[in-house]
Amino acid sequence: MIDHTALEGLRTGLEADDYAMEVTEAGDRLEVRISAGPDACADCLVPKDMMRSVLGSALGVPEERIDINYPDETLEPGAG
């Protein structure tokens, strides 16, 4: 289901701003957890709807199946 080449490209982009991304397949959904390192750029994360669109396009997954958790949030399926 996941395009791993595209996923690695997205991870590399986030790592440049001191973020890490963990993606887990949960049934027909993707759970995306983004964590911030000590030098993370506070203004570098795009809004979740934009991130969901980028992930959906890059990974070939419908946006409505992507749950996103940004730093300091609790992931709730279908909420993010």
Tab-separated table of N, CA and C in Angstrom:
chain	number	residue	atom	x	y	z
A	1	MET	N	0.825	-1.192	0.000
A	1	MET	CA	0.000	0.000	0.000
A	1	MET	C	0.869	1.256	0.000
A	2	ILE	N	1.964	1.290	0.727
A	2	ILE	CA	2.793	2.487	0.837
A	2	ILE	C	3.874	2.485	-0.231
A	3	ASP	N	4.061	3.630	-0.880
A	3	ASP	CA	5.175	3.826	-1.806
A	3	ASP	C	6.388	4.190	-0.939
A	4	HIS	N	7.247	3.213	-0.667
A	4	HIS	CA	8.352	3.419	0.270
A	4	HIS	C	9.411	4.382	-0.242
A	5	THR	N	9.592	4.473	-1.542
A	5	THR	CA	10.546	5.441	-2.090
A	5	THR	C	10.067	6.858	-1.810
A	6	ALA	N	8.793	7.123	-2.048
A	6	ALA	CA	8.224	8.443	-1.757
A	6	ALA	C	8.267	8.729	-0.263
A	7	LEU	N	7.997	7.717	0.555
A	7	LEU	CA	8.024	7.886	1.998
A	7	LEU	C	9.410	8.298	2.477
A	8	GLU	N	10.436	7.671	1.952
A	8	GLU	CA	11.803	8.036	2.353
A	8	GLU	C	12.132	9.469	1.947
A	9	GLY	N	11.638	9.903	0.787
A	9	GLY	CA	11.841	11.288	0.363
A	9	GLY	C	11.185	12.276	1.315
A	10	LEU	N	9.975	11.959	1.759
A	10	LEU	CA	9.285	12.820	2.717
A	10	LEU	C	10.014	12.846	4.055
A	11	ARG	N	10.481	11.692	4.489
A	11	ARG	CA	11.225	11.626	5.753
A	11	ARG	C	12.493	12.476	5.688
A	12	THR	N	13.197	12.400	4.567
A	12	THR	CA	14.428	13.171	4.405
A	12	THR	C	14.137	14.664	4.500
A	13	GLY	N	13.038	15.109	3.882
A	13	GLY	CA	12.671	16.519	3.957
A	13	GLY	C	12.374	16.953	5.382
A	14	LEU	N	11.668	16.127	6.135
A	14	LEU	CA	11.360	16.459	7.524
A	14	LEU	C	12.613	16.439	8.395
A	15	GLU	N	13.501	15.490	8.144
A	15	GLU	CA	14.730	15.389	8.934
A	15	GLU	C	15.578	16.644	8.805
A	16	ALA	N	15.518	17.306	7.660
A	16	ALA	CA	16.284	18.537	7.461
A	16	ALA	C	15.850	19.623	8.443
A	17	ASP	N	14.602	19.555	8.910
A	17	ASP	CA	14.086	20.515	9.886
A	17	ASP	C	14.008	19.914	11.289
A	18	ASP	N	14.716	18.804	11.518
A	18	ASP	CA	14.809	18.102	12.805
A	18	ASP	C	13.481	17.495	13.259
A	19	TYR	N	12.740	16.940	12.300
A	19	TYR	CA	11.533	16.185	12.601
A	19	TYR	C	11.741	14.743	12.163
A	20	ALA	N	11.008	13.835	12.770
A	20	ALA	CA	11.024	12.430	12.368
A	20	ALA	C	9.580	12.015	12.099
A	21	MET	N	9.405	11.077	11.164
A	21	MET	CA	8.071	10.623	10.812
A	21	MET	C	8.023	9.106	10.884
A	22	GLU	N	7.031	8.605	11.611
A	22	GLU	CA	6.772	7.163	11.706
A	22	GLU	C	5.419	6.900	11.064
A	23	VAL	N	5.383	5.973	10.141
A	23	VAL	CA	4.138	5.639	9.447
A	23	VAL	C	3.815	4.175	9.713
A	24	THR	N	2.588	3.933	10.162
A	24	THR	CA	2.130	2.587	10.462
A	24	THR	C	0.848	2.320	9.684
A	25	GLU	N	0.781	1.155	9.056
A	25	GLU	CA	-0.451	0.749	8.397
A	25	GLU	C	-1.357	0.108	9.446
A	26	ALA	N	-2.571	0.606	9.545
A	26	ALA	CA	-3.547	0.086	10.499
A	26	ALA	C	-4.824	-0.239	9.730
A	27	GLY	N	-4.900	-1.460	9.239
A	27	GLY	CA	-6.030	-1.836	8.394
A	27	GLY	C	-5.946	-1.077	7.085
A	28	ASP	N	-7.002	-0.334	6.752
A	28	ASP	CA	-6.982	0.448	5.513
A	28	ASP	C	-6.555	1.894	5.758
A	29	ARG	N	-6.056	2.190	6.957
A	29	ARG	CA	-5.644	3.545	7.323
A	29	ARG	C	-4.136	3.605	7.504
A	30	LEU	N	-3.611	4.820	7.397
A	30	LEU	CA	-2.218	5.078	7.744
A	30	LEU	C	-2.198	5.962	8.971
A	31	GLU	N	-1.416	5.572	9.965
A	31	GLU	CA	-1.205	6.407	11.137
A	31	GLU	C	0.169	7.037	10.985
A	32	VAL	N	0.206	8.366	10.967
A	32	VAL	CA	1.438	9.112	10.767
A	32	VAL	C	1.733	9.893	12.036
A	33	ARG	N	2.892	9.603	12.627
A	33	ARG	CA	3.316	10.309	13.838
A	33	ARG	C	4.573	11.098	13.500
A	34	ILE	N	4.505	12.382	13.756
A	34	ILE	CA	5.648	13.246	13.506
A	34	ILE	C	6.138	13.746	14.853
A	35	SER	N	7.422	13.557	15.103
A	35	SER	CA	8.011	14.011	16.361
A	35	SER	C	9.077	15.055	16.076
A	36	ALA	N	9.301	15.921	17.050
A	36	ALA	CA	10.244	17.026	16.896
A	36	ALA	C	11.507	16.769	17.702
A	37	GLY	N	12.644	17.037	17.090
A	37	GLY	CA	13.917	16.973	17.784
A	37	GLY	C	14.178	18.291	18.497
A	38	PRO	N	15.296	18.394	19.214
A	38	PRO	CA	15.577	19.599	19.993
A	38	PRO	C	15.784	20.853	19.141
A	39	ASP	N	16.162	20.682	17.897
A	39	ASP	CA	16.398	21.838	17.025
A	39	ASP	C	15.323	21.993	15.958
A	40	ALA	N	14.145	21.455	16.210
A	40	ALA	CA	13.067	21.496	15.220
A	40	ALA	C	12.640	22.931	14.929
A	41	CYS	N	12.396	23.192	13.669
A	41	CYS	CA	11.929	24.493	13.207
A	41	CYS	C	10.444	24.622	13.567
A	42	ALA	N	10.128	25.521	14.475
A	42	ALA	CA	8.758	25.644	14.974
A	42	ALA	C	7.748	25.982	13.879
A	43	ASP	N	8.164	26.682	12.849
A	43	ASP	CA	7.245	27.104	11.796
A	43	ASP	C	7.347	26.267	10.529
A	44	CYS	N	8.033	25.135	10.574
A	44	CYS	CA	8.290	24.362	9.359
A	44	CYS	C	7.222	23.338	9.022
A	45	LEU	N	6.396	22.950	9.976
A	45	LEU	CA	5.340	21.982	9.664
A	45	LEU	C	4.173	22.701	9.006
A	46	VAL	N	3.706	22.152	7.907
A	46	VAL	CA	2.545	22.724	7.220
A	46	VAL	C	1.282	22.278	7.944
A	47	PRO	N	0.166	22.975	7.723
A	47	PRO	CA	-1.092	22.548	8.345
A	47	PRO	C	-1.419	21.092	7.976
A	48	LYS	N	-2.136	20.426	8.855
A	48	LYS	CA	-2.431	19.000	8.661
A	48	LYS	C	-3.137	18.705	7.355
A	49	ASP	N	-4.059	19.573	6.916
A	49	ASP	CA	-4.761	19.280	5.664
A	49	ASP	C	-3.798	19.285	4.485
A	50	MET	N	-2.805	20.176	4.506
A	50	MET	CA	-1.793	20.195	3.453
A	50	MET	C	-0.894	18.965	3.553
A	51	MET	N	-0.506	18.603	4.783
A	51	MET	CA	0.353	17.434	4.985
A	51	MET	C	-0.374	16.175	4.525
A	52	ARG	N	-1.658	16.082	4.837
A	52	ARG	CA	-2.452	14.921	4.424
A	52	ARG	C	-2.511	14.838	2.896
A	53	SER	N	-2.663	15.982	2.230
A	53	SER	CA	-2.693	16.019	0.769
A	53	SER	C	-1.356	15.574	0.179
A	54	VAL	N	-0.261	16.068	0.741
A	54	VAL	CA	1.079	15.692	0.270
A	54	VAL	C	1.301	14.198	0.465
A	55	LEU	N	0.982	13.702	1.656
A	55	LEU	CA	1.155	12.278	1.940
A	55	LEU	C	0.280	11.428	1.026
A	56	GLY	N	-0.964	11.832	0.864
A	56	GLY	CA	-1.875	11.073	0.011
A	56	GLY	C	-1.373	10.973	-1.419
A	57	SER	N	-0.931	12.104	-1.962
A	57	SER	CA	-0.423	12.126	-3.335
A	57	SER	C	0.859	11.315	-3.470
A	58	ALA	N	1.785	11.523	-2.541
A	58	ALA	CA	3.090	10.863	-2.631
A	58	ALA	C	3.000	9.362	-2.390
A	59	LEU	N	2.130	8.956	-1.483
A	59	LEU	CA	2.063	7.549	-1.102
A	59	LEU	C	0.963	6.787	-1.820
A	60	GLY	N	0.117	7.498	-2.549
A	60	GLY	CA	-0.961	6.825	-3.266
A	60	GLY	C	-2.057	6.323	-2.349
A	61	VAL	N	-2.341	7.080	-1.298
A	61	VAL	CA	-3.347	6.699	-0.311
A	61	VAL	C	-4.405	7.807	-0.264
A	62	PRO	N	-5.696	7.467	-0.265
A	62	PRO	CA	-6.718	8.505	-0.151
A	62	PRO	C	-6.538	9.312	1.141
A	63	GLU	N	-6.666	10.624	1.024
A	63	GLU	CA	-6.440	11.509	2.172
A	63	GLU	C	-7.285	11.142	3.394
A	64	GLU	N	-8.523	10.702	3.146
A	64	GLU	CA	-9.412	10.404	4.273
A	64	GLU	C	-8.969	9.169	5.060
A	65	ARG	N	-7.987	8.445	4.553
A	65	ARG	CA	-7.473	7.272	5.271
A	65	ARG	C	-6.177	7.566	6.028
A	66	ILE	N	-5.807	8.845	6.117
A	66	ILE	CA	-4.556	9.219	6.775
A	66	ILE	C	-4.859	9.970	8.060
A	67	ASP	N	-4.395	9.421	9.189
A	67	ASP	CA	-4.507	10.071	10.494
A	67	ASP	C	-3.134	10.622	10.847
A	68	ILE	N	-3.073	11.910	11.182
A	68	ILE	CA	-1.796	12.562	11.449
A	68	ILE	C	-1.728	13.014	12.896
A	69	ASN	N	-0.589	12.767	13.498
A	69	ASN	CA	-0.295	13.198	14.863
A	69	ASN	C	0.949	14.080	14.807
A	70	TYR	N	0.794	15.351	15.160
A	70	TYR	CA	1.939	16.259	15.240
A	70	TYR	C	2.518	16.208	16.648
A	71	PRO	N	3.715	16.751	16.857
A	71	PRO	CA	4.323	16.715	18.190
A	71	PRO	C	3.366	17.239	19.264
A	72	ASP	N	3.401	16.583	20.418
A	72	ASP	CA	2.610	16.957	21.589
A	72	ASP	C	1.111	16.756	21.418
A	73	GLU	N	0.700	15.884	20.496
A	73	GLU	CA	-0.708	15.565	20.321
A	73	GLU	C	-0.919	14.074	20.537
A	74	THR	N	-2.131	13.696	20.836
A	74	THR	CA	-2.507	12.305	20.939
A	74	THR	C	-3.235	11.913	19.669
A	75	LEU	N	-2.838	10.828	19.052
A	75	LEU	CA	-3.467	10.379	17.813
A	75	LEU	C	-4.820	9.780	18.109
A	76	GLU	N	-5.848	10.305	17.432
A	76	GLU	CA	-7.183	9.765	17.525
A	76	GLU	C	-7.634	9.405	16.127
A	77	PRO	N	-7.839	8.112	15.834
A	77	PRO	CA	-8.227	7.701	14.486
A	77	PRO	C	-9.412	8.501	13.966
A	78	GLY	N	-9.282	8.953	12.728
A	78	GLY	CA	-10.331	9.712	12.089
A	78	GLY	C	-10.384	11.173	12.480
A	79	ALA	N	-9.573	11.588	13.453
A	79	ALA	CA	-9.626	12.974	13.928
A	79	ALA	C	-8.543	13.842	13.327
A	80	GLY	N	-7.472	13.230	12.809
A	80	GLY	CA	-6.367	14.078	12.395
A	80	GLY	C	-6.021	13.990	11.009
